Tab-separated table of C-alpha atoms and ligand atoms in Angstrom:
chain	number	residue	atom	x	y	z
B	1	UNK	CA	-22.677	-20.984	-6.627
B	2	UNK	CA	-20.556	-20.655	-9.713
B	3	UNK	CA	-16.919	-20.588	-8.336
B	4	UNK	CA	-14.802	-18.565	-11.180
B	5	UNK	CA	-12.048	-20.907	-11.717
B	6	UNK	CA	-8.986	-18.828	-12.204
B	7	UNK	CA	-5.953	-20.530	-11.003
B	8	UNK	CA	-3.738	-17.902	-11.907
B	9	UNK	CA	-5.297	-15.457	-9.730
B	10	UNK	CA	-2.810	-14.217	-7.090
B	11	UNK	CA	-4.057	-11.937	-4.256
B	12	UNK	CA	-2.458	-10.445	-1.711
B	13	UNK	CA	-2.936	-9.336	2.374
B	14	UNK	CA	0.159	-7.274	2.945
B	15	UNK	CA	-0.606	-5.499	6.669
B	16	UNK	CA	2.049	-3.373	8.228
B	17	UNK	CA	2.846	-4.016	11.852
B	18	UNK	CA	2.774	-0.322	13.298
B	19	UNK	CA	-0.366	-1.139	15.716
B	20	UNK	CA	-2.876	-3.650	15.876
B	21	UNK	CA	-5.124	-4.687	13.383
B	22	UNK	CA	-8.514	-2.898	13.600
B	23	UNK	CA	-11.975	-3.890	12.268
B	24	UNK	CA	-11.357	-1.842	8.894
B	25	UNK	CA	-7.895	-3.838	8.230
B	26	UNK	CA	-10.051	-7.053	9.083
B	27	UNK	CA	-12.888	-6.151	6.607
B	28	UNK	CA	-10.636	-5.121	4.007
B	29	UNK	CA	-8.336	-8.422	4.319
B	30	UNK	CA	-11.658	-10.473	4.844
B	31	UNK	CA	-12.551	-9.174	1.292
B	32	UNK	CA	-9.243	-9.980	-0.191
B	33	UNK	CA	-9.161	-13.397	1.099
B	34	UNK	CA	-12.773	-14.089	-0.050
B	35	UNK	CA	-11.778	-12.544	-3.844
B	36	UNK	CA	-8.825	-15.569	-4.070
B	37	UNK	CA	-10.801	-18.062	-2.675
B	38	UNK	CA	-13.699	-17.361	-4.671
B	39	UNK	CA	-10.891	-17.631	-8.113
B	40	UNK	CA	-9.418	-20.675	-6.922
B	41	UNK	CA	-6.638	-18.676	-6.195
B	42	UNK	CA	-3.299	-18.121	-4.185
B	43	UNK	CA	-3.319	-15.586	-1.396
B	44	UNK	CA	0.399	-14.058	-0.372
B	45	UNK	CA	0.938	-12.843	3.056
B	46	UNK	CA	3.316	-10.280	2.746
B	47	UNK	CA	4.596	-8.212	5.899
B	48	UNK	CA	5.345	-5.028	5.076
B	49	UNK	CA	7.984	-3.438	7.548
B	50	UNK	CA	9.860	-1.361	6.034
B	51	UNK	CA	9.734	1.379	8.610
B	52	UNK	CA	12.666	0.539	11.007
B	53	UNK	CA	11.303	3.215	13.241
B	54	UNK	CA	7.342	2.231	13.532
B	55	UNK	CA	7.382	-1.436	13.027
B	56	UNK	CA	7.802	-3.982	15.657
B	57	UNK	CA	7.915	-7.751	15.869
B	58	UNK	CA	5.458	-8.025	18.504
B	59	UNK	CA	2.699	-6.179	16.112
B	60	UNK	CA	4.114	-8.726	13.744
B	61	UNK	CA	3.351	-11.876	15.148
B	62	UNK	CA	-0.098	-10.474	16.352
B	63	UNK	CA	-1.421	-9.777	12.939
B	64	UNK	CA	-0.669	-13.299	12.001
B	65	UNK	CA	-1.986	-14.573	14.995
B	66	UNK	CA	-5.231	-12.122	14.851
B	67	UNK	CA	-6.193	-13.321	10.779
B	68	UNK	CA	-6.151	-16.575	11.521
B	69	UNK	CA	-8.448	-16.330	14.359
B	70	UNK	CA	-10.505	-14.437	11.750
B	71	UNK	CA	-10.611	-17.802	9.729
B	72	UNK	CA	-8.156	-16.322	6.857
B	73	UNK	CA	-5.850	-18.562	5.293
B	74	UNK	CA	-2.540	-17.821	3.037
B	75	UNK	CA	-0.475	-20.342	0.991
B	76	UNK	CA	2.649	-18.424	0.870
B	77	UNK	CA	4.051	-16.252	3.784
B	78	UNK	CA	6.546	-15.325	6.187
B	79	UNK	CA	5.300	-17.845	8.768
B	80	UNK	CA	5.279	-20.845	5.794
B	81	UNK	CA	8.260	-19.619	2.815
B	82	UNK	CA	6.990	-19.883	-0.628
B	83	UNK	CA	8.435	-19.169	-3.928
B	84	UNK	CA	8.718	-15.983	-3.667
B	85	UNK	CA	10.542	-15.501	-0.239
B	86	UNK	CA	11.501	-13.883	1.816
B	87	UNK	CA	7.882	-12.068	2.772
B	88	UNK	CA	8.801	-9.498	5.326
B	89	UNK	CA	10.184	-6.083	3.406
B	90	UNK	CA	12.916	-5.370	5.327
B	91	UNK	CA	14.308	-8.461	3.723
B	92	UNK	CA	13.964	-7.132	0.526
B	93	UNK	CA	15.858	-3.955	0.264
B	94	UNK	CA	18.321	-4.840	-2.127
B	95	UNK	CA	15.426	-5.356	-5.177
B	96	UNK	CA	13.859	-2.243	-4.152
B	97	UNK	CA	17.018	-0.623	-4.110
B	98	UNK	CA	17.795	-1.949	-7.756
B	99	UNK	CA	14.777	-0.094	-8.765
B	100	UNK	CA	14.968	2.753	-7.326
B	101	UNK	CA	18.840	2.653	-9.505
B	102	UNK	CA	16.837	1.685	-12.973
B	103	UNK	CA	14.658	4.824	-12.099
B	104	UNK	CA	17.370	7.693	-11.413
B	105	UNK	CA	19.328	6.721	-14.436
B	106	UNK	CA	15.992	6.586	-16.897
B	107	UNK	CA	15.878	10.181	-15.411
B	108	UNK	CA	12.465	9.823	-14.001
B	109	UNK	CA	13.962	11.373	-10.314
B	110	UNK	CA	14.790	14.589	-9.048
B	111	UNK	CA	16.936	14.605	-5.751
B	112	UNK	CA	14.873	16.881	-3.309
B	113	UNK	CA	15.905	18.324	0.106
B	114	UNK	CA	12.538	19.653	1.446
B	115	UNK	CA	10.870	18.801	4.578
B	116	UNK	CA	7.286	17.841	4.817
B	117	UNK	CA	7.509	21.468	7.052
B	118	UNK	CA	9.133	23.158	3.797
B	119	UNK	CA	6.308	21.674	1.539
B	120	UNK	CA	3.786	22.921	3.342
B	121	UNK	CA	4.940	26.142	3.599
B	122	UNK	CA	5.265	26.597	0.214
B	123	UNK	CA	1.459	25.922	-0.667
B	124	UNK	CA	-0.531	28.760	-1.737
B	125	UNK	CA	-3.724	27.086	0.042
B	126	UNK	CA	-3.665	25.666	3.529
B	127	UNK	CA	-3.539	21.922	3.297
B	128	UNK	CA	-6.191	20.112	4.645
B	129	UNK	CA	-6.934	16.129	5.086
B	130	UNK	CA	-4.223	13.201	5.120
B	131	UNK	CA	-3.396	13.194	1.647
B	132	UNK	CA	-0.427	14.025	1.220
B	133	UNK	CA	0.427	17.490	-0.066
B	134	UNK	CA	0.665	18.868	-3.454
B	135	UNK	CA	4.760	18.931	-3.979
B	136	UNK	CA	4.898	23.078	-5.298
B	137	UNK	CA	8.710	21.541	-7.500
B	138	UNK	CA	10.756	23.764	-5.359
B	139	UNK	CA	13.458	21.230	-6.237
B	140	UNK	CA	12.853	19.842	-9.623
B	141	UNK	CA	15.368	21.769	-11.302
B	142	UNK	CA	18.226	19.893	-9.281
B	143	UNK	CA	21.160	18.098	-10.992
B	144	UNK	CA	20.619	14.296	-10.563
B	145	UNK	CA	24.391	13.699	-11.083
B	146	UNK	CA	25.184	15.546	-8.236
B	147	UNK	CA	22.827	15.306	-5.796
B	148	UNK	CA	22.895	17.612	-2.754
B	149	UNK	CA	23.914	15.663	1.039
B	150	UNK	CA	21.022	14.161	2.499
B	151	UNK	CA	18.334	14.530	-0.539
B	152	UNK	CA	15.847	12.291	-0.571
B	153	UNK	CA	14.048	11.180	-4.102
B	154	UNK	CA	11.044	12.159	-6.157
B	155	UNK	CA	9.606	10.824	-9.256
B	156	UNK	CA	8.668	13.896	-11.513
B	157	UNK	CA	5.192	13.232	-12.715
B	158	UNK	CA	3.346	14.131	-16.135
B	159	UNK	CA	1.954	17.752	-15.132
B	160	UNK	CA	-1.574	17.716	-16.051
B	161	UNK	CA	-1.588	14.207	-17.732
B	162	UNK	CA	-4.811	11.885	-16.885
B	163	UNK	CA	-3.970	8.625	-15.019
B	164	UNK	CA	-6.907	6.408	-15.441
B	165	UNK	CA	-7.788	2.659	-14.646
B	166	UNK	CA	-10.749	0.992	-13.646
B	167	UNK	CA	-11.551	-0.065	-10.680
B	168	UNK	CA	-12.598	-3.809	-9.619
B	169	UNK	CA	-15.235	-2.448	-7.208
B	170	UNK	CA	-15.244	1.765	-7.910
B	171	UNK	CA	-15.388	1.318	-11.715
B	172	UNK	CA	-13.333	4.380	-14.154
B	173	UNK	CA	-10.802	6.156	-12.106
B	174	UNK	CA	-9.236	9.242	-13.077
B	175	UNK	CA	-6.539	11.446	-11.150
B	176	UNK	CA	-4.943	14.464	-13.050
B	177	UNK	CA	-1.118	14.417	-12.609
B	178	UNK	CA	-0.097	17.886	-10.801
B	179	UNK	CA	-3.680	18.570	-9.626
B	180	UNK	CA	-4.842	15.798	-7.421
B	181	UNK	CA	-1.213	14.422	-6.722
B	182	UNK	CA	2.136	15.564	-7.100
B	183	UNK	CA	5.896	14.649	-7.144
B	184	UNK	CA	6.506	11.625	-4.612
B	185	UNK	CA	9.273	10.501	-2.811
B	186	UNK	CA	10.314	7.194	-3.863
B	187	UNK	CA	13.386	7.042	-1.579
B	188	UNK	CA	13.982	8.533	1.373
B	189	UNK	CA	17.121	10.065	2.511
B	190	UNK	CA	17.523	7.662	5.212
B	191	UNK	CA	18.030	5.037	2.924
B	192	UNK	CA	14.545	3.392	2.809
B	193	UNK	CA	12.498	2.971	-0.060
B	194	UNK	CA	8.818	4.734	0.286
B	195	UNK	CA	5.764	2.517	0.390
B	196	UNK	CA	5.201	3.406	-3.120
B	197	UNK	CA	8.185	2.041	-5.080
B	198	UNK	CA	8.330	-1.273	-2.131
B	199	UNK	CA	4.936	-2.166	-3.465
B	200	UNK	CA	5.406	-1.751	-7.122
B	201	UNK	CA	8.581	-4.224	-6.924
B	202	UNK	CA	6.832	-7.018	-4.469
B	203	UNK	CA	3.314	-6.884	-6.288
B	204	UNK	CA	5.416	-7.289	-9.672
B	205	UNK	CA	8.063	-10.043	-8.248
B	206	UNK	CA	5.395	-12.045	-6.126
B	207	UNK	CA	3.247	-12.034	-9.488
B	208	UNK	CA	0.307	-10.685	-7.696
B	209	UNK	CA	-2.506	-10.771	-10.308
B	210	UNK	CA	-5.003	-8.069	-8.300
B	211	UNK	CA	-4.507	-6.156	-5.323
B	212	UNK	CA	-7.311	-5.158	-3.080
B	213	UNK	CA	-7.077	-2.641	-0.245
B	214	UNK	CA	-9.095	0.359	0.980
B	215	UNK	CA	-10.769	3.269	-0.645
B	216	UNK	CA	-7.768	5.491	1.079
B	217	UNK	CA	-5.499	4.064	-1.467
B	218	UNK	CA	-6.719	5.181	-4.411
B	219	UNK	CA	-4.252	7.804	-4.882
B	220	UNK	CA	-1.356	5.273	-3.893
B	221	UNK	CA	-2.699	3.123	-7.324
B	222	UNK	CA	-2.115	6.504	-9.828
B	223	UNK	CA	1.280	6.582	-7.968
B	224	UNK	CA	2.103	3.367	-8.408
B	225	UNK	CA	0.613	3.305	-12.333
B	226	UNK	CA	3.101	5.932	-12.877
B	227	UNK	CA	6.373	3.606	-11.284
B	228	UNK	CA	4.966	0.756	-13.476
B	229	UNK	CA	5.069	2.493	-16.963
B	230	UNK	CA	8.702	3.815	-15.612
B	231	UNK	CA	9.652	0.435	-15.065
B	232	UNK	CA	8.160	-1.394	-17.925
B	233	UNK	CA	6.280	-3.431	-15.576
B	234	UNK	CA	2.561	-4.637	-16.579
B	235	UNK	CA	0.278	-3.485	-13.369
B	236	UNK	CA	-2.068	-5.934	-11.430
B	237	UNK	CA	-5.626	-5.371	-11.128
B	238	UNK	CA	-7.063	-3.187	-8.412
B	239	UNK	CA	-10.192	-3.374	-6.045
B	240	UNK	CA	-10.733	-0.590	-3.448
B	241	UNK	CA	-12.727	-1.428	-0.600
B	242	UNK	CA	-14.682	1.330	0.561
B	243	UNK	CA	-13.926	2.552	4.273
B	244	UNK	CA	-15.974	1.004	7.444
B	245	UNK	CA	-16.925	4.480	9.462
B	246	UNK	CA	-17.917	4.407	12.851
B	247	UNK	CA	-21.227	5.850	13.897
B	248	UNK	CA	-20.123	9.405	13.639
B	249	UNK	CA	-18.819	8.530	10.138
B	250	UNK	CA	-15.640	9.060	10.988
B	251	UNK	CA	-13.279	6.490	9.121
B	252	UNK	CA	-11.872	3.886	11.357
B	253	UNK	CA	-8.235	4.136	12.060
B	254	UNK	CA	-5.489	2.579	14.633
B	255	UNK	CA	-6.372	5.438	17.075
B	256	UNK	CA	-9.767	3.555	17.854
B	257	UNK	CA	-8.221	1.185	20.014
B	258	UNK	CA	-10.962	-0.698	21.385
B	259	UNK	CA	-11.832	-1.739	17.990
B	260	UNK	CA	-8.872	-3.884	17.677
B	261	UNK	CA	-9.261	-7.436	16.810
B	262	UNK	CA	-7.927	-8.473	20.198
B	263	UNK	CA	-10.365	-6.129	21.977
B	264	UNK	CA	-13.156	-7.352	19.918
B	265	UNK	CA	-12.191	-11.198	21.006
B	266	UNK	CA	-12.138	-10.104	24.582
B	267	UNK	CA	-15.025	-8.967	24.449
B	268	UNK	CA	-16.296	-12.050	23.436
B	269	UNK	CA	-16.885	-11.336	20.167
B	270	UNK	CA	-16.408	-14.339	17.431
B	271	UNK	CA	-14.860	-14.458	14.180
B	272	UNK	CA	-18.651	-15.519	12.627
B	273	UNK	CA	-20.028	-12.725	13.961
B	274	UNK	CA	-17.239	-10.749	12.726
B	275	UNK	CA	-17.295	-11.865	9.060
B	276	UNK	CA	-21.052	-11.241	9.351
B	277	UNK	CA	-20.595	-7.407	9.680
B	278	UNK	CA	-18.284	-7.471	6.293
B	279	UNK	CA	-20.087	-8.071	3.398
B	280	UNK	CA	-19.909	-5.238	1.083
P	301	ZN	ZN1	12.402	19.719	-2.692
């Protein structure tokens, strides 16, 4: 087999410990770490607990205990250092922090004091899904120099502007700005950065040449575009896994607990057998 020698290639398996890992996290990081090996490439570890309030050290050290019964291997993590330590998020607040500076004084923020409740109530249609909701700009008109007690932040984006990029497995993307997503909070009021801006900083800093993650993301990646033109930063590649479903076709999530990787290995199940079910 031709083996695409690419030395530069830098992937990343960035799992956030808030539960156990399920089959779809294993499939999805299986994938990842099969794209870097098959480059010749460097796979980060990166563990992404920024949530003081959902993440716990136990669910930490189970992830990296659960992918390398899976067979996956990493060169640079938080259980080996690297170059580009530390590798847990919650270490790494002060360059997420700078960012989230560089943005409010370009201008691209808007302090906002609505609730998820408020948002929703001010929708025309119901809401449906997980996506997150349309943001209707109750507060865009805000002064940014004076910002009212306990605002969080959102990044005004391009009404009706096309954010476009192809995709390493889905091919041409294309999300309207204002239509299929809206204003996002890049920090919250509680003085964490959101998932969005976190990742733009660590995929830029750790160099990470392509990201791969699941089909739910997509959405995330137009965010994300949108923080990388706003902070002059050159985005990675991007492959989208699409989602394992079980047999109703419901998508797999953390609620299916006996599909955990430690259920699944208690079961008696191997890791062969287990990398057998996730080709694509
Ligand atoms: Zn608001």
């Amino acid at each position: 087999m031709d083996r695409i020698t690419d030395s530069k290639y830098r992937g990343r398996l960035a799992p956030s410990p808030t539960g156990y890992l399920h089959l779809g996290h294993a499939r999805t990081f299986w994938i990842a770490h099969e794209r870097a090996r098959s480059h010749s490439g460097t796979l980060v570890f990166r563990n992404e607990d920024l949530d003081p309030a959902r993440s716990k050290s136990i669910f930490a050290d189970a992830m990296i205990e659960d992918l390398r019964w899976l067979g996956l291997t990493w060169q640079e993590g938080p259980d080996i250092g690297g170059p580009f330590a530390p590798y847990a998020q919650s270490q790494r607040l002060a360059l997420y922090r700078k960012a989230f500076e560089q943005l409010r004084n370009s201008g691209a923020l808007f302090p906002c004091t609505c609730s998820r409740k408020d948002v929703l109530r001010a929708l025309q249609a119901p809401h449906q899904g997980d996506e997150e909701p349309i943001y209707p700009g109750t507060c865009r008109q805000n002064d940014p120099s004076n910002p009212p007690p306990n605002a969080h932040w959102r990044f005004r984006v391009p009404d009706g502007e096309a954010i476009e990029f192809v995709d390493g497995f889905f091919g041409q993307q294309r999300f309207i700005a204002g239509r299929d997503f809206g204003d996002f909070v890049v920090w919250r009021n509680d003085g964490i950065p959101s998932y969005q801006l976190a990742v733009v900083v660590d995929d830029d800093a750790m160099q990470i040449t392509e990201v791969v993650r699941g089909a739910d993301l997509l959405l995330s990646t137009v965010r994300q575009l949108l923080l990388y033109r706003a902070l002059s930063l050159n985005p990675p590649a991007f492959f989208h896994c699409p989602l394992l479903t079980d047999s109703s076709g419901t998508r797999l999530a953390k609620r299916h607990d006996a599909l955990s990787l430690r259920a699944l290995r208690s079961q008696g199940m191997t890791p062969e057998e287990l990398r057998n079910k996730f080709a694509l």
